[in-house]
């Protein structure tokens, strides 16, 4: 059977750039065609920015890799035009069970909040997301967008000349050069671009190894997340069982530090471990096995003049909490509209520094959360194991201990408190969850959803109050979305955007984060907020 | 306003409370006692509940000579 990750999707083809007398110039070059690089390229291209994607391979990634995609990612995918296929293919789950030693200590239901178009999480192999992104790239290319995927193109050299970047690219037919206004490096945790530029990547290495296996089986395990602390089949360690589409199950087994990775990866060593976990009578086959050691670290800065890092190349976290790919997509969500405005001459180059400020803040939040999960799952001292076990013992009988059990704090979008793009909150009675810097929570409006009405442009959301249908400030056009109590059939809009205020005006960024909010439309204040949100006032 | 950690006598029957603590540990191995202490600390932390007070308590336990 031909698996999708064995099919070349963007095989090497000779391009006219390779025969050009002087290097061809591109607006943006994205290095790396993983989920983050592809999302960046699709986002830019569908906003009218010319982009070329370079990757030394020509296929989606091998094995499931990232499997848990959070609501915010699905909302970003909606904006990119691929939310529906992801959700249709993905497995939804909301029940989690926690086991300690031989017994189940408790279960939980994520009980997703009502009034959102997208579920809290889906499980889906990373290769499907990449496949859908490649399809989407082809689709918008056919519609006239300038987006090129170049497989078999390995970036071998990079030089930032101040006002442009030069790239040397190795291909099966030799080397060629291109130039670009900006480069987005999405080339993963081992980022060759980062190494070529001699940039730092500091943080904490966790001394542990995890075996991950994708197992195909027809088993009647329910669609739930099962997490074991110190199970009988993996004494002193942890284990995770999670369902993916196509009858594929993801199993993570903690192995400890002092192991022989090559030996442990062999099927004759993996199979007995899985039999001990699943039972002797369960038939299964191994699709993919990998062993990983993880680190929690980030670059000091994600922006280096015209070379901008996004995803794992910029920051790495432990896998607990699904904060890797999800945060990478929040990076590109944050970056694409800013780069578009800068390239169009509508915002100063300094707007890109706010990408650095906001996403470094997000990365620190993710690193903090995933480090804490790791410290709980893998206690680093005798006393921390004593407390960990005490929490688990108590959690079986007492509800108070359950919030302390930490098998991963699942990815939530970051609120950019303190961002230079925020205007101070001018809606004192408004809910805290939609204060400036917040990602807009969705709200059901009869048979439609709020986020579908926001799109990828600046929006002026007005609730129960009047405002112009559109306005233009410093070349930036803002379109009004007018809503009122009559649209709020479920009460979600009031709860999430009004609180105790009778009316509100929100200035919402293209990445659907709140830039400013007011009690009513005030032309001077709104124009100042637009300038602030587009970096017009930042001193370069 | 943040609450202050109480560091003046506050137990209604101090001798009985202390004897109860020792009696609870009686006959336990070191490991079992350590586990009991950990559970007890977590139960009491939940009862107190306030981050500020607990932060002061952690500090007072770490450096009893200060304050």
Tab-separated table of N, CA, C and O in Angstrom, chain A residues 21-63:
chain	number	residue	atom	x	y	z
A	21	UNK	N	20.571	34.621	-15.415
A	21	UNK	CA	21.931	35.173	-15.462
A	21	UNK	C	22.313	35.816	-14.132
A	21	UNK	O	23.438	35.713	-13.670
A	22	UNK	N	21.346	36.500	-13.540
A	22	UNK	CA	21.588	37.011	-12.178
A	22	UNK	C	20.477	36.448	-11.302
A	22	UNK	O	19.404	36.103	-11.802
A	23	UNK	N	20.723	36.329	-10.000
A	23	UNK	CA	19.754	35.661	-9.121
A	23	UNK	C	18.352	36.273	-9.241
A	23	UNK	O	18.193	37.490	-9.209
A	24	UNK	N	17.346	35.400	-9.386
A	24	UNK	CA	15.950	35.861	-9.437
A	24	UNK	C	15.541	36.358	-8.056
A	24	UNK	O	15.995	35.828	-7.039
A	25	UNK	N	14.666	37.370	-8.049
A	25	UNK	CA	14.256	37.950	-6.770
A	25	UNK	C	12.822	37.539	-6.410
A	25	UNK	O	11.939	37.508	-7.265
A	26	UNK	N	12.620	37.227	-5.126
A	26	UNK	CA	11.286	36.867	-4.622
A	26	UNK	C	10.945	37.745	-3.424
A	26	UNK	O	11.824	38.239	-2.728
A	27	UNK	N	9.643	37.921	-3.205
A	27	UNK	CA	9.223	38.728	-2.051
A	27	UNK	C	9.593	38.006	-0.753
A	27	UNK	O	10.242	38.564	0.121
A	28	UNK	N	9.111	36.756	-0.640
A	28	UNK	CA	9.372	35.996	0.583
A	28	UNK	C	9.812	34.590	0.202
A	28	UNK	O	9.209	33.957	-0.664
A	29	UNK	N	10.880	34.112	0.831
A	29	UNK	CA	11.273	32.712	0.696
A	29	UNK	C	11.023	32.037	2.032
A	29	UNK	O	11.461	32.537	3.079
A	30	UNK	N	10.280	30.935	1.992
A	30	UNK	CA	10.041	30.141	3.195
A	30	UNK	C	10.924	28.911	3.105
A	30	UNK	O	10.920	28.217	2.089
A	31	UNK	N	11.698	28.658	4.143
A	31	UNK	CA	12.567	27.483	4.137
A	31	UNK	C	11.941	26.419	5.030
A	31	UNK	O	11.773	26.615	6.235
A	32	UNK	N	11.572	25.303	4.416
A	32	UNK	CA	10.955	24.204	5.163
A	32	UNK	C	9.477	24.083	4.832
A	32	UNK	O	8.727	25.042	4.992
A	33	UNK	N	9.081	22.889	4.339
A	33	UNK	CA	7.686	22.663	3.952
A	33	UNK	C	6.982	21.750	4.943
A	33	UNK	O	6.236	20.867	4.568
A	34	UNK	N	7.228	21.969	6.229
A	34	UNK	CA	6.439	21.310	7.269
A	34	UNK	C	5.147	22.092	7.456
A	34	UNK	O	4.834	22.991	6.666
A	35	UNK	N	4.385	21.758	8.491
A	35	UNK	CA	3.108	22.445	8.679
A	35	UNK	C	3.270	23.959	8.877
A	35	UNK	O	2.446	24.744	8.382
A	36	UNK	N	4.342	24.363	9.543
A	36	UNK	CA	4.524	25.787	9.827
A	36	UNK	C	4.913	26.546	8.559
A	36	UNK	O	4.325	27.584	8.226
A	37	UNK	N	5.873	26.007	7.815
A	37	UNK	CA	6.306	26.657	6.579
A	37	UNK	C	5.186	26.729	5.553
A	37	UNK	O	4.979	27.768	4.905
A	38	UNK	N	4.447	25.634	5.410
A	38	UNK	CA	3.355	25.624	4.433
A	38	UNK	C	2.244	26.591	4.838
A	38	UNK	O	1.678	27.295	3.994
A	39	UNK	N	1.952	26.631	6.141
A	39	UNK	CA	0.902	27.558	6.606
A	39	UNK	C	1.337	29.001	6.358
A	39	UNK	O	0.539	29.843	5.922
A	40	UNK	N	2.604	29.303	6.618
A	40	UNK	CA	3.115	30.658	6.376
A	40	UNK	C	2.949	31.018	4.902
A	40	UNK	O	2.500	32.114	4.554
A	41	UNK	N	3.308	30.067	4.026
A	41	UNK	CA	3.274	30.337	2.585
A	41	UNK	C	1.838	30.531	2.094
A	41	UNK	O	1.552	31.462	1.338
A	42	UNK	N	0.930	29.656	2.533
A	42	UNK	CA	-0.463	29.774	2.101
A	42	UNK	C	-1.055	31.091	2.606
A	42	UNK	O	-1.747	31.808	1.870
A	43	UNK	N	-0.772	31.409	3.860
A	43	UNK	CA	-1.305	32.639	4.456
A	43	UNK	C	-0.854	33.867	3.650
A	43	UNK	O	-1.655	34.719	3.254
A	44	UNK	N	0.451	33.935	3.376
A	44	UNK	CA	0.986	35.082	2.627
A	44	UNK	C	0.430	35.117	1.210
A	44	UNK	O	-0.010	36.162	0.730
A	45	UNK	N	0.446	33.960	0.543
A	45	UNK	CA	0.046	33.928	-0.868
A	45	UNK	C	-1.417	34.312	-1.033
A	45	UNK	O	-1.775	35.024	-1.967
A	46	UNK	N	-2.259	33.851	-0.113
A	46	UNK	CA	-3.671	34.199	-0.322
A	46	UNK	C	-3.950	35.647	0.072
A	46	UNK	O	-4.998	36.188	-0.252
A	47	UNK	N	-2.991	36.303	0.725
A	47	UNK	CA	-3.112	37.741	0.950
A	47	UNK	C	-2.406	38.536	-0.151
A	47	UNK	O	-2.232	39.752	-0.032
A	48	UNK	N	-1.942	37.833	-1.192
A	48	UNK	CA	-1.379	38.533	-2.344
A	48	UNK	C	0.124	38.730	-2.306
A	48	UNK	O	0.675	39.486	-3.100
A	49	UNK	N	0.826	38.063	-1.389
A	49	UNK	CA	2.279	38.191	-1.311
A	49	UNK	C	2.911	37.028	-2.074
A	49	UNK	O	2.563	35.868	-1.847
A	50	UNK	N	3.844	37.343	-2.967
A	50	UNK	CA	4.517	36.300	-3.751
A	50	UNK	C	5.478	35.533	-2.829
A	50	UNK	O	6.243	36.128	-2.072
A	51	UNK	N	5.430	34.189	-2.896
A	51	UNK	CA	6.230	33.394	-1.963
A	51	UNK	C	6.739	32.121	-2.630
A	51	UNK	O	6.045	31.515	-3.451
A	52	UNK	N	7.985	31.752	-2.301
A	52	UNK	CA	8.549	30.493	-2.772
A	52	UNK	C	8.949	29.672	-1.545
A	52	UNK	O	9.516	30.197	-0.595
A	53	UNK	N	8.587	28.376	-1.571
A	53	UNK	CA	8.889	27.470	-0.451
A	53	UNK	C	9.978	26.508	-0.898
A	53	UNK	O	9.842	25.848	-1.939
A	54	UNK	N	11.046	26.417	-0.112
A	54	UNK	CA	12.176	25.555	-0.452
A	54	UNK	C	12.287	24.433	0.571
A	54	UNK	O	12.275	24.681	1.775
A	55	UNK	N	12.388	23.195	0.078
A	55	UNK	CA	12.570	22.080	1.006
A	55	UNK	C	13.431	21.030	0.333
A	55	UNK	O	13.272	20.742	-0.855
A	56	UNK	N	14.335	20.441	1.101
A	56	UNK	CA	15.226	19.447	0.484
A	56	UNK	C	14.485	18.162	0.149
A	56	UNK	O	14.908	17.393	-0.694
A	57	UNK	N	13.347	17.909	0.812
A	57	UNK	CA	12.542	16.721	0.505
A	57	UNK	C	11.411	17.081	-0.449
A	57	UNK	O	11.286	18.222	-0.883
A	58	UNK	N	10.562	16.094	-0.712
A	58	UNK	CA	9.431	16.362	-1.598
A	58	UNK	C	8.161	15.657	-1.128
A	58	UNK	O	7.218	15.502	-1.865
A	59	UNK	N	8.184	15.204	0.145
A	59	UNK	CA	7.044	14.454	0.672
A	59	UNK	C	6.599	15.072	1.994
A	59	UNK	O	7.321	15.861	2.594
A	60	UNK	N	5.421	14.631	2.432
A	60	UNK	CA	5.012	14.997	3.797
A	60	UNK	C	5.906	14.249	4.775
A	60	UNK	O	6.620	13.321	4.400
A	61	UNK	N	5.854	14.641	6.050
A	61	UNK	CA	6.761	14.041	7.021
A	61	UNK	C	6.365	12.592	7.290
A	61	UNK	O	5.212	12.209	7.156
A	62	UNK	N	7.349	11.808	7.701
A	62	UNK	CA	7.163	10.379	7.905
A	62	UNK	C	6.693	10.117	9.333
A	62	UNK	O	7.264	10.615	10.288
A	63	UNK	N	5.635	9.322	9.469
A	63	UNK	CA	5.121	9.011	10.807
A	63	UNK	C	4.205	10.111	11.305
A	63	UNK	O	4.123	11.196	10.728
